[in-house]
Coordinates of C-alpha atoms in Angstrom, one line a residue:
Chain A
M133 CA 71.9 83.8 142.4
T134 CA 73.2 85.4 139.2
R135 CA 76.6 87.0 138.8
T136 CA 77.3 89.8 136.3
T137 CA 80.4 89.3 134.1
Y138 CA 81.9 92.1 132.0
C139 CA 83.7 91.7 128.7
Q140 CA 85.1 94.0 126.0
S141 CA 82.4 94.5 123.3
A142 CA 83.1 92.8 120.0
L143 CA 82.0 96.0 118.2
V144 CA 84.9 98.0 119.6
L145 CA 87.8 99.2 117.4
Q146 CA 90.9 99.5 119.6
R147 CA 94.6 100.1 119.5
R148 CA 97.1 99.9 122.2
V149 CA 99.8 102.6 122.6
G150 CA 102.1 101.8 125.5
R151 CA 99.9 101.7 128.6
E152 CA 97.0 103.5 126.8
V153 CA 94.2 102.1 124.7
L154 CA 92.4 104.1 122.0
I155 CA 88.8 103.0 121.6
T156 CA 86.0 103.7 119.2
R157 CA 83.3 102.0 117.1
V158 CA 81.8 102.5 113.7
D159 CA 78.8 104.6 114.9
Y160 CA 80.7 106.6 117.6
G161 CA 81.9 110.1 116.5
A162 CA 85.0 110.3 118.7
I163 CA 87.9 108.2 119.9
D164 CA 88.1 107.6 123.6
S165 CA 91.3 106.8 125.6
L166 CA 91.9 104.6 128.7
A167 CA 95.2 104.9 130.4
G168 CA 96.9 103.9 133.6
T169 CA 94.8 101.7 135.9
A170 CA 91.8 102.0 133.5
F171 CA 94.0 100.5 130.8
D172 CA 94.9 97.6 133.2
A173 CA 91.2 97.0 133.9
W174 CA 90.4 97.1 130.2
S175 CA 93.1 94.6 129.5
L176 CA 91.6 92.2 132.1
L177 CA 88.2 92.5 130.3
E178 CA 89.6 90.8 127.2
R179 CA 88.0 87.7 128.8
P180 CA 84.7 87.8 130.8
Q181 CA 85.4 88.9 134.4
T182 CA 83.2 89.7 137.4
S183 CA 83.8 93.0 139.1
E184 CA 85.2 91.0 142.1
Q185 CA 87.8 89.4 139.8
V186 CA 88.8 92.7 138.3
V187 CA 89.1 94.2 141.8
A188 CA 91.2 91.3 143.0
S189 CA 93.6 91.4 140.1
L190 CA 94.1 95.1 140.3
A191 CA 94.5 95.0 144.1
E192 CA 97.2 92.3 143.7
R193 CA 98.9 94.2 140.9
Y194 CA 99.1 97.5 142.8
Q195 CA 99.4 95.9 146.3
V196 CA 96.4 97.8 147.7
D197 CA 93.5 96.7 149.8
A198 CA 90.6 95.4 147.6
E199 CA 88.1 97.3 149.7
R200 CA 89.9 100.6 148.9
I201 CA 89.5 100.3 145.1
H202 CA 86.2 98.4 144.9
Q203 CA 84.1 101.5 144.4
D204 CA 86.4 103.0 141.8
V205 CA 86.4 99.8 139.8
E206 CA 82.6 99.6 140.0
R207 CA 82.3 103.2 138.8
L208 CA 84.7 102.5 135.9
L209 CA 82.8 99.4 134.8
E210 CA 79.5 101.3 134.9
E211 CA 81.0 104.0 132.7
L212 CA 82.4 101.4 130.2
V213 CA 79.0 99.7 130.0
Y214 CA 77.3 103.1 129.6
R215 CA 79.6 103.9 126.7
Q216 CA 79.1 100.4 125.2
W217 CA 82.8 99.6 125.3
V218 CA 81.9 96.7 127.6
T219 CA 79.0 94.2 127.5
T220 CA 77.6 92.4 130.5
L221 CA 76.4 88.9 130.8
E222 CA 74.3 87.5 133.7
R223 CA 75.5 84.1 134.7
A224 CA 73.9 81.7 137.2
Chain B
V50 CA 112.0 95.9 111.6
G51 CA 112.6 92.4 112.7
A52 CA 111.4 92.9 116.3
G53 CA 109.4 90.0 117.6
L54 CA 109.8 88.1 114.3
I55 CA 112.7 85.8 114.9
D56 CA 114.4 84.8 118.1
Q57 CA 117.5 86.9 118.4
P58 CA 120.1 86.3 121.0
L59 CA 119.6 89.1 123.5
Q60 CA 122.7 91.1 123.6
Q61 CA 123.0 94.6 125.1
A62 CA 119.9 96.7 124.2
M63 CA 120.7 99.2 121.4
E64 CA 120.8 102.8 122.6
I65 CA 120.2 105.7 120.3
D66 CA 122.5 108.7 120.3
P67 CA 120.5 111.7 121.4
A68 CA 122.0 113.7 118.6
A69 CA 120.8 111.1 116.0
W70 CA 117.4 110.6 117.6
P71 CA 115.5 113.4 115.7
R72 CA 116.5 111.8 112.4
V73 CA 115.7 108.3 113.7
L74 CA 112.3 109.4 114.9
A75 CA 111.6 111.2 111.6
E76 CA 112.5 108.0 109.7
I77 CA 110.4 105.8 112.1
T78 CA 107.5 108.2 111.5
R79 CA 108.0 108.3 107.7
Q80 CA 108.2 104.6 107.4
R81 CA 105.3 104.0 109.9
L82 CA 107.5 101.9 112.2
A83 CA 106.4 103.4 115.6
G84 CA 104.5 100.2 116.6
L85 CA 107.4 97.9 115.8
A86 CA 109.8 100.3 117.5
M87 CA 107.6 100.2 120.6
H88 CA 107.7 96.5 120.4
A89 CA 111.5 96.4 120.2
V90 CA 111.6 98.6 123.3
E91 CA 109.2 96.3 125.2
E92 CA 111.3 93.3 124.2
G93 CA 114.4 94.9 125.5
L94 CA 116.1 95.1 122.1
V95 CA 116.2 98.9 122.2
A96 CA 116.7 101.2 125.2
L97 CA 115.3 104.7 125.0
T98 CA 115.6 107.6 127.3
D99 CA 112.4 108.8 128.9
E100 CA 112.3 111.8 126.5
Q101 CA 112.8 109.5 123.5
M102 CA 110.1 107.2 124.8
D103 CA 107.6 110.0 125.2
E104 CA 108.3 111.2 121.6
L105 CA 108.0 107.6 120.2
L106 CA 104.6 107.2 122.1
I107 CA 103.3 110.5 120.5
A108 CA 104.4 109.2 117.1
Q109 CA 102.7 105.9 117.6
R110 CA 99.6 107.5 119.0
Q111 CA 99.2 109.6 115.9
Q112 CA 99.6 106.6 113.6
M113 CA 97.1 104.5 115.7
L114 CA 94.5 107.4 115.9
H115 CA 94.6 107.5 112.1
A116 CA 94.4 103.7 111.7
I117 CA 91.4 103.4 114.0
D118 CA 89.7 106.2 112.2
L119 CA 90.4 104.6 108.8
E120 CA 88.9 101.3 110.2
R121 CA 85.7 103.1 111.1
H122 CA 85.4 104.3 107.5
L123 CA 86.4 100.9 106.1
L124 CA 83.5 99.3 108.0
M125 CA 81.1 101.9 106.6
A126 CA 82.5 101.5 103.0
S127 CA 82.4 97.7 103.1
R128 CA 78.8 97.8 104.4
T129 CA 77.8 100.1 101.6
L130 CA 79.4 97.9 99.0
E131 CA 78.0 94.7 100.5
T132 CA 74.5 96.2 100.5
A133 CA 74.9 96.9 96.8
G134 CA 76.0 93.3 96.2
V135 CA 79.7 94.1 95.4
D136 CA 82.2 91.8 97.0
A137 CA 85.4 93.5 98.2
I138 CA 88.6 92.1 99.5
V139 CA 90.5 94.2 102.1
L140 CA 94.1 94.5 101.1
K141 CA 97.3 95.4 102.9
G142 CA 97.0 97.6 106.1
T143 CA 93.9 96.6 108.0
A144 CA 93.9 93.0 106.6
L145 CA 97.5 92.4 107.7
A146 CA 97.1 94.3 111.0
H147 CA 94.2 92.0 112.1
G148 CA 94.9 88.9 110.1
V149 CA 98.6 88.4 110.1
Y150 CA 100.4 90.5 112.8
P151 CA 100.0 89.3 116.4
D152 CA 98.8 92.7 117.5
P153 CA 97.2 95.3 115.2
S154 CA 99.0 98.1 117.0
L155 CA 102.2 96.9 115.3
R156 CA 100.9 97.6 111.8
P157 CA 99.8 101.1 111.0
F158 CA 98.5 102.2 107.6
G159 CA 97.6 105.4 105.8
D160 CA 94.7 104.5 103.7
I161 CA 92.0 101.8 103.0
D162 CA 92.8 99.4 100.1
L163 CA 89.9 97.4 98.6
L164 CA 90.0 95.0 95.7
V165 CA 86.8 94.4 93.7
R166 CA 86.2 92.3 90.7
N167 CA 87.0 93.8 87.3
S168 CA 83.4 93.5 86.2
R169 CA 82.1 95.4 89.3
W170 CA 84.9 98.0 89.5
R171 CA 82.9 100.9 87.9
D172 CA 79.9 100.0 90.0
A173 CA 82.0 100.2 93.1
L174 CA 83.3 103.6 92.0
E175 CA 79.7 104.9 91.7
I176 CA 78.6 103.4 95.0
L177 CA 81.5 104.9 96.9
A178 CA 81.0 108.2 95.1
A179 CA 77.4 108.2 96.4
A180 CA 78.9 107.6 99.9
G181 CA 81.1 110.7 99.5
F182 CA 84.3 109.2 98.2
R183 CA 85.3 111.0 95.0
R184 CA 88.2 110.3 92.6
R185 CA 91.2 112.4 93.6
Y186 CA 92.9 112.3 90.2
R187 CA 91.6 112.4 86.7
E188 CA 92.3 109.6 84.3
P189 CA 93.9 110.3 80.8
R190 CA 90.7 109.3 79.1
P191 CA 87.4 107.9 80.4
G192 CA 87.7 104.1 81.0
F193 CA 91.5 104.2 81.1
T194 CA 91.9 103.0 84.7
A195 CA 89.2 100.3 84.2
R196 CA 91.2 98.8 81.4
F197 CA 94.9 99.7 82.1
G198 CA 95.1 101.1 85.6
H199 CA 95.4 99.2 88.8
A200 CA 93.3 101.4 91.2
A201 CA 91.5 104.7 91.6
L202 CA 92.4 106.8 94.6
L203 CA 89.2 108.1 96.3
A204 CA 88.9 110.6 99.1
N205 CA 86.0 112.0 101.1
D206 CA 85.7 115.6 102.6
R207 CA 87.8 114.5 105.6
D208 CA 90.6 113.3 103.4
I209 CA 90.0 109.7 104.3
E210 CA 91.5 107.8 101.3
I211 CA 90.3 104.6 99.7
D212 CA 92.4 102.9 97.0
L213 CA 89.9 101.0 95.0
H214 CA 91.8 98.3 93.2
R215 CA 90.9 96.3 90.1
T216 CA 94.3 94.6 90.2
L217 CA 97.3 94.5 92.6
V218 CA 99.8 96.8 90.8
A219 CA 100.2 99.2 87.9
G220 CA 102.3 98.4 84.9
P221 CA 103.2 95.1 83.2
F222 CA 102.7 92.9 86.2
G223 CA 99.2 94.3 86.6
E224 CA 98.5 93.2 83.1
W225 CA 99.7 89.7 83.8
I226 CA 98.0 89.1 87.1
Q227 CA 94.5 87.6 86.8
A228 CA 93.1 89.5 89.8
D229 CA 89.7 87.9 89.7
E230 CA 91.3 84.6 90.6
L231 CA 92.2 86.1 93.9
F232 CA 88.6 85.9 95.0
D233 CA 89.1 82.2 95.3
Q234 CA 92.0 82.8 97.7
T235 CA 90.3 84.7 100.5
T236 CA 89.7 84.2 104.2
A237 CA 87.5 86.0 106.7
F238 CA 88.7 88.2 109.5
R239 CA 86.8 90.2 112.0
V240 CA 87.0 94.0 112.8
G241 CA 84.7 95.8 115.1
G242 CA 82.3 92.8 115.1
V243 CA 82.1 92.8 111.3
D244 CA 83.3 89.9 109.1
L245 CA 85.4 91.1 106.2
L246 CA 87.4 89.3 103.5
R247 CA 91.1 89.4 103.1
L248 CA 93.6 87.5 100.9
G249 CA 94.6 84.2 102.3
N250 CA 98.2 84.0 103.5
T251 CA 99.6 82.8 100.2
A252 CA 97.9 85.5 98.1
A253 CA 98.7 88.1 100.8
L254 CA 102.4 87.0 100.6
A255 CA 102.4 87.4 96.9
H256 CA 100.8 90.9 97.2
A257 CA 103.2 91.9 100.0
C258 CA 106.1 90.9 97.7
I259 CA 104.6 92.9 94.9
H260 CA 104.2 95.9 97.2
A261 CA 107.7 95.6 98.7
A262 CA 109.5 95.0 95.4
L263 CA 107.6 97.2 93.0
G264 CA 106.1 99.9 95.3
Y265 CA 109.0 102.1 96.1
R266 CA 112.6 102.3 95.2
P267 CA 114.4 101.5 97.5
P268 CA 111.7 99.4 99.2
L269 CA 110.0 100.8 102.2
L270 CA 110.7 98.9 105.4
L271 CA 107.1 98.2 106.5
P272 CA 106.2 96.3 103.3
V273 CA 109.5 94.3 103.7
R274 CA 108.4 93.4 107.2
D275 CA 105.0 92.4 105.8
V276 CA 106.8 89.9 103.5
A277 CA 108.8 88.5 106.4
Q278 CA 105.8 88.3 108.7
L279 CA 103.8 86.4 106.0
C280 CA 106.8 84.1 105.1
L281 CA 106.7 82.9 108.7
S282 CA 102.9 82.6 108.8
P283 CA 101.2 79.2 108.5
H284 CA 99.5 77.8 105.4
I285 CA 101.8 79.2 102.7
D286 CA 101.2 77.2 99.6
W287 CA 104.6 77.3 97.8
D288 CA 103.2 75.3 94.8
L289 CA 100.7 78.1 94.2
M290 CA 103.5 80.7 94.5
R291 CA 105.4 78.7 91.9
R292 CA 102.3 78.7 89.6
W293 CA 102.0 82.5 89.9
S294 CA 105.7 82.8 89.4
C295 CA 105.2 81.2 86.0
D296 CA 101.6 82.3 84.9
W297 CA 101.7 85.8 86.2
H298 CA 105.5 86.3 85.7
L299 CA 106.0 87.1 89.4
G300 CA 109.0 84.9 90.1
V301 CA 111.4 87.8 89.7
V302 CA 109.2 90.0 91.9
F303 CA 109.2 87.3 94.7
E304 CA 113.0 86.9 94.4
H305 CA 113.5 90.7 94.6
A306 CA 111.3 91.0 97.7
F307 CA 113.0 88.0 99.4
K308 CA 116.4 89.6 98.8
A309 CA 115.2 92.8 100.3
V310 CA 114.0 90.9 103.4
A311 CA 117.3 89.1 103.8
E312 CA 119.1 92.4 103.6
V313 CA 116.9 94.1 106.1
I314 CA 116.4 91.3 108.6
G315 CA 120.0 90.1 108.2
S316 CA 119.3 86.5 107.2
P317 CA 117.2 84.7 104.6
L318 CA 113.8 83.4 105.9
H319 CA 113.8 80.3 103.9
D320 CA 116.0 77.9 102.0
A321 CA 117.6 79.1 98.8
S322 CA 116.0 76.2 96.9
V323 CA 112.6 77.9 97.5
N324 CA 113.8 81.0 95.7
D325 CA 115.4 78.9 92.9
A326 CA 112.1 77.1 92.3
L327 CA 110.2 80.4 92.1
V328 CA 112.5 81.8 89.4
E329 CA 113.3 78.7 87.4
N330 CA 110.9 79.8 84.6
R331 CA 111.8 83.4 84.5
G332 CA 112.2 85.0 81.0
R333 CA 114.0 88.0 79.7
R334 CA 110.7 89.8 79.5
D335 CA 110.1 89.3 83.3
V336 CA 113.5 90.7 84.1
V337 CA 113.0 93.7 81.9
A338 CA 109.6 94.3 83.5
L339 CA 111.1 94.2 87.0
Q340 CA 113.8 96.7 86.0
A341 CA 111.1 99.1 84.9
Y342 CA 110.2 99.4 88.6
T343 CA 113.5 98.8 90.3
S344 CA 116.1 100.5 88.1
Q345 CA 116.7 104.1 87.0
R346 CA 114.3 103.4 84.1
R347 CA 111.5 103.9 86.5
R348 CA 112.1 107.6 86.4
Y349 CA 112.1 107.7 82.6
G350 CA 108.9 106.0 81.5
G351 CA 110.1 102.5 82.2
K352 CA 106.7 101.3 83.5
A353 CA 104.8 102.8 80.6
T354 CA 107.0 101.2 77.9
A355 CA 107.0 97.9 79.8
T356 CA 103.2 98.1 80.0
I357 CA 103.0 98.5 76.2
L358 CA 104.9 95.3 75.8
A359 CA 102.8 93.4 78.3
I360 CA 99.4 94.5 76.9
R361 CA 97.9 91.9 74.7
G362 CA 96.8 92.8 71.2
V363 CA 97.7 95.6 68.9
R364 CA 94.4 97.4 69.3
A365 CA 94.7 97.5 73.1
K366 CA 98.3 98.6 72.8
S367 CA 97.3 101.4 70.5
R368 CA 94.5 102.5 72.8
Y369 CA 97.0 102.7 75.7
V370 CA 99.5 104.7 73.7
W371 CA 96.8 106.9 72.3
A372 CA 95.3 107.7 75.7
L373 CA 98.8 108.7 77.0
L374 CA 99.7 110.8 74.0
F375 CA 96.3 112.4 73.5
P376 CA 94.6 112.6 77.0
D377 CA 91.6 114.8 77.3
R378 CA 92.0 118.5 78.0
D379 CA 90.8 118.2 81.6
F380 CA 93.5 115.7 82.4
L381 CA 96.1 117.9 80.7
A382 CA 94.9 120.9 82.8
S383 CA 95.0 118.8 86.0
R384 CA 98.6 117.8 85.3
A385 CA 99.9 121.3 84.4
K386 CA 102.3 122.8 86.8
E387 CA 101.2 126.1 88.4
G388 CA 101.7 129.0 86.1
S389 CA 102.4 126.9 83.0
A390 CA 100.0 126.2 80.2
S391 CA 98.8 122.7 79.5
T392 CA 99.5 121.8 75.9
Y393 CA 99.9 118.6 74.0
V394 CA 103.4 119.7 72.9
R395 CA 104.5 119.8 76.6
R396 CA 102.9 116.3 77.0
W397 CA 104.8 114.9 74.0
L398 CA 108.1 116.4 75.3
I399 CA 107.9 114.0 78.3
P400 CA 108.6 110.8 76.3
I401 CA 111.3 112.6 74.3
H402 CA 112.9 113.6 77.6
W403 CA 112.6 109.9 78.8
L404 CA 114.3 108.7 75.6
K405 CA 117.1 111.3 76.1
E406 CA 117.7 110.3 79.7
R407 CA 117.5 106.6 79.0
W408 CA 120.0 106.9 76.1
R409 CA 122.3 108.7 78.6
L410 CA 121.8 105.8 81.1
V411 CA 122.8 103.4 78.3
L412 CA 125.9 105.4 77.5
N413 CA 126.8 105.5 81.2
V414 CA 126.5 101.7 81.5
H415 CA 128.6 101.4 78.4
C416 CA 131.3 103.7 79.7
D417 CA 131.3 102.0 83.1
R418 CA 132.0 98.7 81.3
Q419 CA 135.1 100.1 79.5
P420 CA 138.2 98.3 80.9
N421 CA 140.4 101.4 80.6
P422 CA 138.4 104.6 81.1
P423 CA 139.8 107.8 79.6
A424 CA 142.6 109.3 81.6
S425 CA 140.9 112.7 81.9
G426 CA 137.6 114.3 81.4
D427 CA 134.2 113.0 82.4
P428 CA 132.9 110.5 79.8
R429 CA 129.4 111.1 81.0

């Protein structure tokens, strides 16, 4: 069985401003911004993480039920992968 | 400026008087210190009201948006140069932000600085011109910068600026520094998945000292922080610094920069013997050259006259003076103030004005030294 891990892409140019991160890359015309819980999730992805690990960390940080945020985290990770801010790795 | 640099006993966090805040924020913005100010707040060294914090965040956001945009252009420019076979060293901002500071968000910058070998400098100009970066200012005569200047300021249609260096500083020290040797003092760093070259920590420290001591009068705070940050970084080769102190006449520059650090941070970062060793071979010429940047003489042609003394060979000196006295017409026109004609006579009045002002400075110093000044009247 393989597990998908997520990690910040090495191609990303980023800067932190308080609890916000500004992100772009050389061939991307705009600068995106992640703030609040998205910023927390982004910070976790400095090292490879499974979606379950991200969910667990955020649930602990915000003292909420993991089930409640699971879908939101999955959607965020999908979006980050789609925008190529995050890369995925399949691990056995 | 020293936030996160040295362990300071945590006393009560500094609060900022709301009446003084607009001026403090304006200075933080002007000196590009928003990242360090944010760090000081996060470390509990400074306490801000919610409103002050919001304004500081806006200031830092602006600086970071610009920095990240510059980095995108840096990657494109360095790829263009690399494809054409021109080696480039990234100087100052980006290099220090990624290679020396613990977090690039602490070190903003306003332009891209690249150093290329003297022999490829003109090629680099053409390559970057083809990529949309044109020279912002004319030179007095064709080839002047390639021989006597330190860099050309290039800009594209979005006002992104690249300072294309052939050496580290304008003026006499630029004449003495053998910039091509710096290509043996590089190290790699990574930005956006791309490997770039920066100066190794020792050469970066030398450059930071040059920037802090000779760049602005009084020194800007961010370059002073750069010097402090590099002083505390690993792998500083003090023997090499001593060699450059002697061979490139930089001892007085290092001393001046370290003094500025001690004044700003509040304590010296290293033993006095380190400073003493750096200036043990300084000569009168070095001190005079330093004063051309750091004293009132800077305003009155100090750098130009000190450069004449530093240029080797009578022919080269003559070429320099000739280019400054008889620049081409386009240069004159570009320098003319709005509504005034550009003439050689106006140009030649500049050194006469310098001489007049410098003579006045000499008289002032002389009068200040009189043990008993006149009882009435202004001797100046």
